[in-house]
XYZ file of C-alpha atoms in Angstrom:
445
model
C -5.257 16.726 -11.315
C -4.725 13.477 -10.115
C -7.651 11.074 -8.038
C -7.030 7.683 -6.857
C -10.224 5.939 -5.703
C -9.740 2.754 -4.327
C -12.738 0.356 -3.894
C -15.643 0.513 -4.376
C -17.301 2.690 -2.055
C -14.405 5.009 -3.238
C -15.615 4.885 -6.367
C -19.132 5.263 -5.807
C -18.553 7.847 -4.089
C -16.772 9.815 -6.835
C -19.606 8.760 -9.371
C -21.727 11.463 -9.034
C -18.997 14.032 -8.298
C -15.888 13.541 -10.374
C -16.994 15.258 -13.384
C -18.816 17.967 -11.594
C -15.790 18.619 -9.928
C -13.533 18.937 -12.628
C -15.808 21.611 -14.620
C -13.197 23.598 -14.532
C -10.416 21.044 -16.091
C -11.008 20.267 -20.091
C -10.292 16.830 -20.174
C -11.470 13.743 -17.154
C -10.334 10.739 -17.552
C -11.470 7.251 -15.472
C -8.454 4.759 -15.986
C -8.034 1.326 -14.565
C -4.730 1.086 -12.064
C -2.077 -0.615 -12.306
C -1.026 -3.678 -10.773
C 2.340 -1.894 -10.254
C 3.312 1.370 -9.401
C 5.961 1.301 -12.165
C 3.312 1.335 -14.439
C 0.987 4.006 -12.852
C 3.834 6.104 -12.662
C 4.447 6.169 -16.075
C 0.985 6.751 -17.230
C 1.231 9.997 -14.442
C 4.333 11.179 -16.615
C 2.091 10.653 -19.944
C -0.621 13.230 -18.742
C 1.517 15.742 -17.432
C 3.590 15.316 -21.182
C 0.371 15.706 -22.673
C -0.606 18.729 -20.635
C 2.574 20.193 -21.111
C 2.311 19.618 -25.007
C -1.260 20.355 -25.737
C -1.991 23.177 -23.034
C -5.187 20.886 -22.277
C -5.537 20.581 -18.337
C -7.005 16.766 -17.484
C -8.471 15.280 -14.283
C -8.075 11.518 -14.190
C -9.041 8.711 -11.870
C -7.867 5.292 -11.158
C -9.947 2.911 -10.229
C -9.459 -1.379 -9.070
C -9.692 -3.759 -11.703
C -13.428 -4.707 -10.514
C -14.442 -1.137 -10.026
C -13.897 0.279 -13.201
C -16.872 -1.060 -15.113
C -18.737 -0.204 -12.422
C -18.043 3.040 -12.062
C -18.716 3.258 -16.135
C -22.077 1.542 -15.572
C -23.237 3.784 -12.998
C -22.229 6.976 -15.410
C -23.986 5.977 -18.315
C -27.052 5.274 -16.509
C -26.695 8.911 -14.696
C -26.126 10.455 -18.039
C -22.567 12.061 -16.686
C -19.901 9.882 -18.557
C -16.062 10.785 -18.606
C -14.304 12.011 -21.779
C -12.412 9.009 -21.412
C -12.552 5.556 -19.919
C -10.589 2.436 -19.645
C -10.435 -0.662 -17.958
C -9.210 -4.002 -18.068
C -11.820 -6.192 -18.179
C -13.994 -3.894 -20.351
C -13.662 -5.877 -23.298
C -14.439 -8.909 -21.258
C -17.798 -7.555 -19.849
C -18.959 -4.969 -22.222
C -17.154 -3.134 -24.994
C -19.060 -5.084 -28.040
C -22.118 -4.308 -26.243
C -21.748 -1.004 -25.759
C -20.791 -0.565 -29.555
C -23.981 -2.247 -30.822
C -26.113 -0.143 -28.329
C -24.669 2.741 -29.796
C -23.179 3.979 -26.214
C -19.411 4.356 -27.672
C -18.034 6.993 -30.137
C -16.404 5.872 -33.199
C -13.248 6.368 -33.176
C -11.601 5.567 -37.035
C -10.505 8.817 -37.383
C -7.925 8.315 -34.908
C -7.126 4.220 -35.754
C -7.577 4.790 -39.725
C -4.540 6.544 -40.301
C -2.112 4.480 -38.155
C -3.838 1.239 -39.053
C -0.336 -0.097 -40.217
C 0.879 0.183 -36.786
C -1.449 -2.711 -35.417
C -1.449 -6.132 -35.149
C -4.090 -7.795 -37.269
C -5.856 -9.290 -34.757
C -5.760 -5.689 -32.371
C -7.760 -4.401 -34.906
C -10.115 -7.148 -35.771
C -11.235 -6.511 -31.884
C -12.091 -3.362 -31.916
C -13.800 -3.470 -35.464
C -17.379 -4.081 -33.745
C -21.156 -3.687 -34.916
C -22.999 -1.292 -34.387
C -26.983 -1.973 -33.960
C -28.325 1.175 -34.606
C -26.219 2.032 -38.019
C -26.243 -1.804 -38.560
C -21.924 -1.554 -39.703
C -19.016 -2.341 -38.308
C -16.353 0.287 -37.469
C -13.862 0.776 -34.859
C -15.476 1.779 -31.514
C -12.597 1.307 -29.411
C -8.918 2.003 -28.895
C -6.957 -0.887 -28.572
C -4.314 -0.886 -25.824
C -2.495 -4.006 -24.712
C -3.219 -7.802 -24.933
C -3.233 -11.158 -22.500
C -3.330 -14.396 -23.328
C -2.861 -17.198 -21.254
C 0.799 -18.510 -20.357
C 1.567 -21.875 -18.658
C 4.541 -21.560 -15.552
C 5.891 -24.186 -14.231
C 8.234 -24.393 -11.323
C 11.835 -25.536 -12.569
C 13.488 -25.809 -9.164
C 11.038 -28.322 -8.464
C 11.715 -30.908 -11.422
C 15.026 -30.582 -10.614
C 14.864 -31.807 -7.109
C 13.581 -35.422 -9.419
C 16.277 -35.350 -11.816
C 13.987 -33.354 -14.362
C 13.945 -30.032 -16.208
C 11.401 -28.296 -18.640
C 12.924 -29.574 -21.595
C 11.459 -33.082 -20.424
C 7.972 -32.034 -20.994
C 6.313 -33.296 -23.882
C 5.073 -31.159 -26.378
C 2.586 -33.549 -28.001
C -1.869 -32.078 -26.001
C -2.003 -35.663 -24.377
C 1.036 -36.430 -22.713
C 1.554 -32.956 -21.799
C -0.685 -32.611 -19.116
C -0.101 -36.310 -18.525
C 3.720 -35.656 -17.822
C 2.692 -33.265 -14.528
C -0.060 -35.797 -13.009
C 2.703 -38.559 -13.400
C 5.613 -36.244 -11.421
C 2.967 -35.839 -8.473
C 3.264 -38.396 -6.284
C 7.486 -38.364 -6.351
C 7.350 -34.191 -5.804
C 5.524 -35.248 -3.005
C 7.790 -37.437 -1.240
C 10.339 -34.915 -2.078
C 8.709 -31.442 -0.885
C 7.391 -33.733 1.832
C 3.481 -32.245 1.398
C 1.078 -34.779 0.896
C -1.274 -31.824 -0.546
C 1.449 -31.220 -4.003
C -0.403 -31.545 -7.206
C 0.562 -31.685 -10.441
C -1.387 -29.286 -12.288
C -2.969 -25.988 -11.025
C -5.873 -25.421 -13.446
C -8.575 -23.468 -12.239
C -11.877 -25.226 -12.138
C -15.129 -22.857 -11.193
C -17.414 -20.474 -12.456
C -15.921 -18.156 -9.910
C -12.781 -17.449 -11.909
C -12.409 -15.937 -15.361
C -9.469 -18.032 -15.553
C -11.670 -20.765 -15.856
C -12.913 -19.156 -19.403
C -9.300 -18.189 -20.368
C -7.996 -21.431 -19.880
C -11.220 -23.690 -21.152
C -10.939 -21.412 -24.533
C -7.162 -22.811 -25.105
C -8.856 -26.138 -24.629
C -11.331 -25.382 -26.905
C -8.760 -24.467 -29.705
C -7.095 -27.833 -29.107
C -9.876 -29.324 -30.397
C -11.090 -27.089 -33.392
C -14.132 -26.309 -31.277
C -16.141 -23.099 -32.815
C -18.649 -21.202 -30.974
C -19.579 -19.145 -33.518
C -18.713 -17.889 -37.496
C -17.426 -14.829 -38.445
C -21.204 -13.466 -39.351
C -22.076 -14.127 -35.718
C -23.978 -17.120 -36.202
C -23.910 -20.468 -33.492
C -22.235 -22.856 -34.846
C -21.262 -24.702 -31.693
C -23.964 -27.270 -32.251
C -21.730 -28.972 -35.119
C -18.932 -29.267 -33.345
C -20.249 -31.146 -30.221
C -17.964 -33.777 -29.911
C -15.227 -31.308 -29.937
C -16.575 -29.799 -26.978
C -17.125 -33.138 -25.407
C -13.598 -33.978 -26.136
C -12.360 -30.634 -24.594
C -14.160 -30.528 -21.656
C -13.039 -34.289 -20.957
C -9.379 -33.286 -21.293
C -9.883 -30.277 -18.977
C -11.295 -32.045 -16.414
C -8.654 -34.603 -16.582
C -6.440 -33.491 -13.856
C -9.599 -33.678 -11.398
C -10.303 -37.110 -12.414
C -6.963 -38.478 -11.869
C -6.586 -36.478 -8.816
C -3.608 -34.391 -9.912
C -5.432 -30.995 -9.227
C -6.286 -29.394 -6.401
C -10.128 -29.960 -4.827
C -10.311 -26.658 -3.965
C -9.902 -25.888 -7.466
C -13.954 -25.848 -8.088
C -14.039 -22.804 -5.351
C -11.098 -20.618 -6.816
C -11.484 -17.089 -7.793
C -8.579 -15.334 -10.353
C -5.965 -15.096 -7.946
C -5.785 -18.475 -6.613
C -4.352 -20.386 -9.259
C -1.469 -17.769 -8.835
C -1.400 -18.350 -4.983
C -1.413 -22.166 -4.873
C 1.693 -21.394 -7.826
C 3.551 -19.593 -6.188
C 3.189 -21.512 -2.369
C 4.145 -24.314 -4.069
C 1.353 -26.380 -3.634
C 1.413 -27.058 -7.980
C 3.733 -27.578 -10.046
C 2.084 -25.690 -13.232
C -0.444 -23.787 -13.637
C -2.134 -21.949 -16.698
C -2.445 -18.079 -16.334
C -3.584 -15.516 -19.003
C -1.417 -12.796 -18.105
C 2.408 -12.711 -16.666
C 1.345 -11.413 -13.515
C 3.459 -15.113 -12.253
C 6.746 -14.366 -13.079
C 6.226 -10.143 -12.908
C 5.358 -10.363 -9.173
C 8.733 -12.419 -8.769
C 10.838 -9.585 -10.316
C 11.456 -7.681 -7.678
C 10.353 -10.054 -4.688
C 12.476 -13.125 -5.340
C 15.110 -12.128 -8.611
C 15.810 -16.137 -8.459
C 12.564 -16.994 -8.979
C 12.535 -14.932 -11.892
C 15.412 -16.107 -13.304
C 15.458 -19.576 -12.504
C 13.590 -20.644 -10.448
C 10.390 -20.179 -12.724
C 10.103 -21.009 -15.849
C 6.967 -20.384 -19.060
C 7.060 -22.429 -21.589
C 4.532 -22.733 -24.576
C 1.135 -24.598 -24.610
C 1.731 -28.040 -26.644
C 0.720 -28.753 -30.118
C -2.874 -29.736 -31.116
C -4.041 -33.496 -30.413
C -3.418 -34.217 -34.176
C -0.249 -32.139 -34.116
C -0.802 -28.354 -35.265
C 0.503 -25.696 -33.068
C -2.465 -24.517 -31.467
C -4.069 -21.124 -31.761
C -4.003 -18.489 -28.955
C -6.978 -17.026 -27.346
C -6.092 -12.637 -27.302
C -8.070 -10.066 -25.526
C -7.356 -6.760 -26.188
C -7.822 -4.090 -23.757
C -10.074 -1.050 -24.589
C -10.150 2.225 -24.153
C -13.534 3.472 -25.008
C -15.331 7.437 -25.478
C -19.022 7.290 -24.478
C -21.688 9.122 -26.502
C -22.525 11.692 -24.531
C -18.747 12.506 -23.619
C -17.660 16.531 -22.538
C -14.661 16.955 -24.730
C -14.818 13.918 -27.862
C -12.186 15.657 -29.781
C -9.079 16.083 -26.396
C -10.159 12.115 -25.645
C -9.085 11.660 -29.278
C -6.260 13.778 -28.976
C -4.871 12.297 -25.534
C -4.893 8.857 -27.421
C -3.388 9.781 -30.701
C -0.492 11.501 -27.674
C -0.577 8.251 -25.916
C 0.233 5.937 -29.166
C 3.459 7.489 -30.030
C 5.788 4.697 -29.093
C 7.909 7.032 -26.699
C 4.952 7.212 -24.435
C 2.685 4.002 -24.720
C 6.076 1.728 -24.882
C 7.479 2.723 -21.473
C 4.149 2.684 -20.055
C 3.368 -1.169 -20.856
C 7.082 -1.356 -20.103
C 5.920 -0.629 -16.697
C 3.963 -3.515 -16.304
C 6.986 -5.527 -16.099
C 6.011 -7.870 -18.859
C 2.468 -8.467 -17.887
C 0.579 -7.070 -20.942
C 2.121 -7.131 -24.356
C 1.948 -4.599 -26.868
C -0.415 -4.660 -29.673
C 1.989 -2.080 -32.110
C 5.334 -4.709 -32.933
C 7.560 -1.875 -33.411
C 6.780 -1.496 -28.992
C 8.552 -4.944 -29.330
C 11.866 -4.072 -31.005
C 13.232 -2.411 -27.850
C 16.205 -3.724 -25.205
C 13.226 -4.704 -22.988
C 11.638 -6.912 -25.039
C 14.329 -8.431 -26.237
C 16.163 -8.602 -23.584
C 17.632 -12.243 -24.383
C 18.841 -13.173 -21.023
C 14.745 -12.602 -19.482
C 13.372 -16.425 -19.612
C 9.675 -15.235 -19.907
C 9.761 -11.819 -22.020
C 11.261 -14.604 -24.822
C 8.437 -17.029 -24.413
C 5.850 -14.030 -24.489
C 7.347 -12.498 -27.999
C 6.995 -15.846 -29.222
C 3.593 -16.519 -28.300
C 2.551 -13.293 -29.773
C 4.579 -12.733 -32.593
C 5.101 -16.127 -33.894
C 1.798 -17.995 -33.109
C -1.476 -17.651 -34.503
C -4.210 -15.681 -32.534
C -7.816 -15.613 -32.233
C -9.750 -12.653 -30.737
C -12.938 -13.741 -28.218
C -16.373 -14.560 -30.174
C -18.253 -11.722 -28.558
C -16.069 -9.497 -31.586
C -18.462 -10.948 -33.894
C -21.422 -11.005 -32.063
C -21.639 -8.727 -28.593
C -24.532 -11.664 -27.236
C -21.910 -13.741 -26.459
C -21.114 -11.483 -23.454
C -23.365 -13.322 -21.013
C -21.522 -16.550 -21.915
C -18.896 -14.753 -20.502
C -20.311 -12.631 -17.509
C -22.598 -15.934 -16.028
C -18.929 -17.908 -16.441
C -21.385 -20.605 -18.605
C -18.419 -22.358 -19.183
C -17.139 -23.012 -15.527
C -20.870 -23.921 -14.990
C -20.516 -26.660 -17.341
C -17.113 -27.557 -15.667
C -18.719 -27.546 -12.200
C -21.314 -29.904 -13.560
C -18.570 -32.478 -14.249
C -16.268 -31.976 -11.120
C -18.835 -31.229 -8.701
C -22.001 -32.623 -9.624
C -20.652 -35.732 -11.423
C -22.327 -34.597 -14.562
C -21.642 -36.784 -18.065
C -19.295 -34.494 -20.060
C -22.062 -35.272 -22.923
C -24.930 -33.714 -20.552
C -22.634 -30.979 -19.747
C -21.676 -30.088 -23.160
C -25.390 -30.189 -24.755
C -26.370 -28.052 -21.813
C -23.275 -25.482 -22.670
C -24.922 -25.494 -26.465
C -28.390 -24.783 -25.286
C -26.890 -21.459 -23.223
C -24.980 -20.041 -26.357
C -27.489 -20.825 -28.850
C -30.596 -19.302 -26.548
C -27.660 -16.220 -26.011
C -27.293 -15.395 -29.429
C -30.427 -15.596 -30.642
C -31.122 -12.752 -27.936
């Protein structure tokens, strides 16, 4: 049995109800929806596979991106959690927590003996610490991945005689190269309100985090080591010198104003109105809402191209999050959870099912790679994403090593300290010792 809640109220709505109602079903499952009904549809076939297979009946739920947390919030304070959950931005909000709280079921026995099938760095995010045990083990099940893309519009550089393969690939003159194209895209799109670089700028938008982390890496910034400890403190002026490169585009007036107000999907919007001509994004949402809508814009129109090499010249290193699928203590039916995932991993299911996203996530097993849709060589941004992934290094968020990060990410503290530079004409020094202050009072909890 399927239930779609949309919104919030939906959802609230359902909170106290949904697994009452399906005391009669053996399995309930809260999943996040899709932005894509390719993809929903897919995951509909999965169940009803599983059912078919297993003889186990299941009640799921989708829920909004923003909803989904909530909706696990409100059940683990009301004690009625469902056998399975998953959302998008769980691992962004809470998963470490929960682990070290001891709300999540460990789940090794399901991970341990297809381990091989992982990428490194899948694992590594879903290896989390548990407070009450006081060990690491895997709490979660790892899903799909983002990281952040850059898109820039290819029509447009034509129009001035220019093409992608004129950008420079060197941190400095990269985002240099857009500012300087501004003011003749202007004369020739004839809007006095074209900028060269779309990069979000407030504490509104978790793009702001996304993006700021790439920026970060640039520099060899480290928030924290791999026992969980702040180390941010030693590498100040590497946060000073990121957070004056990121703000560069506002202080050379190549980025939008409005920039300090945006929330996620703006970045995308101004994109796509043509109103930038780049813009960072940590997910191919871009180019996958172009597939269908506008085919040229997908094909040529639009192009993603890799983030440039380090300031001193080493490719840089690319922020992952992993998606999570997580079973609460306190979970109905531990053992069909287990068993719906272990169904959902075989690559005939979980590969047409990211499939369906139409490129936005990427796998986290490579052997989901090796398939016509992936390597599909004539698709200008599937071949950018497998490189990225495949062929880059990749860092997972610091909250896998220690969960009281989290509120560095939840409170935005980094587009805080950007908003102190763009808004309140802040001293990137001021900004950055004030950044160090919130992480190091964080962590020590």
């Amino acid at each position: 049995m399927k239930t779609l809640a949309i919104g919030l109220l939906a959802g609230t709505f359902l909170t106290g109800i949904a697994v009452q109602s399906a005391s009669a079903e053996d399995l309930v499952i809260w999943w996040n929806k899709s932005y894509y009904q390719e993809e929903d549809d897919k995951f509909d076939e999965i169940v009803k596979a599983f059912e078919a297979e297993t003889g186990i009946n299941v009640d799921y739920s989708l829920f909004i991106n923003e909803d989904a947390p909530v909706k696990a919030l409100a059940a683990l304070s009301a004690g009625e959690v469902p056998d399975l959950a998953f959302g998008f931005l769980f691992d962004l909000q809470h998963t470490s927590r929960w682990a070290y709280e001891g709300k999540l079921v460990d789940v090794s026995d399901v991970l341990e003996p297809m381990k091989d099938r992982f990428m490194p760095v899948a694992l590594e995010s879903v290896n989390l610490l548990n407070g009450e045990t006081g060990e690491r083990s895997y709490y979660a099940f790892p899903t799909q991945q983002q990281t952040a893309h850059i898109h820039v519009w290819n029509s447009l550089l034509k129009e001035i005689g220019q093409s992608v393969d004129d950008i420079p690939g060197t941190w400095n003159e990269f985002w240099q190269y857009y500012c300087d194209q501004q003011g003749e895209l202007r004369q020739v799109t004839g809007n006095r309100n074209f900028y060269g670089v779309g990069q979000p700028m407030s504490s509104s938008a978790s793009d702001t985090i996304f993006h700021f982390m790439m920026f970060a890496n640039a520099f060899d910034v480290e928030w924290i080591d791999d026992q969980g400890n702040a180390v941010l403190r030693d590498h100040r002026q590497q946060l000073i010198d990121a957070l004056d490169s990121y703000v560069m585009p506002v202080r050379e007036r190549c980025n939008p104003p409005g920039a300090v107000n945006w929330i996620d999907s703006d970045n995308n919007v101004n994109f796509l109105n043509q109103v930038t001509l780049m813009t960072p994004n940590p997910s191919m949402s871009i180019p996958a809402s172009q597939y269908s809508q506008n085919p040229e814009n997908y094909t040529t129109n639009i192009a993603s191209i890799e983030w440039p090499d380090k300031p001193g010249g080493e490719p840089i290193v690319y922020m992952t999050s992993i998606k999570t699928a997580v079973i609460f203590e306190g979970a109905r039916n531990v053992e069909g959870a287990k068993e719906f995932m272990r169904f959902l991993y075989e690559p005939e299911n979980i590969g047409p099912y990211l499939e369906g996203s139409l490129g936005r996530w990427f796998p986290v097993m490579p052997a989901l790679v090796d398939t016509p849709f992936w390597q599909d060589g004539t698709d200008p941004h599937r071949e950018i994403h497998r490189l990225q992934y495949m062929e880059r290094p990749q860092n997972p968020f610091p909250f896998v090593y220690n969960h009281r990060f989290m509120p560095i990410m939840t409170e935005n503290a980094i587009g805080k300290a950007v908003g102190r530079i763009v808004l309140e004409d802040w001293s990137t020094e001021d900004a950055a010792d004030e950044l160090i202050e919130r992480v190091e009072t964080a962590l020590q909890g």
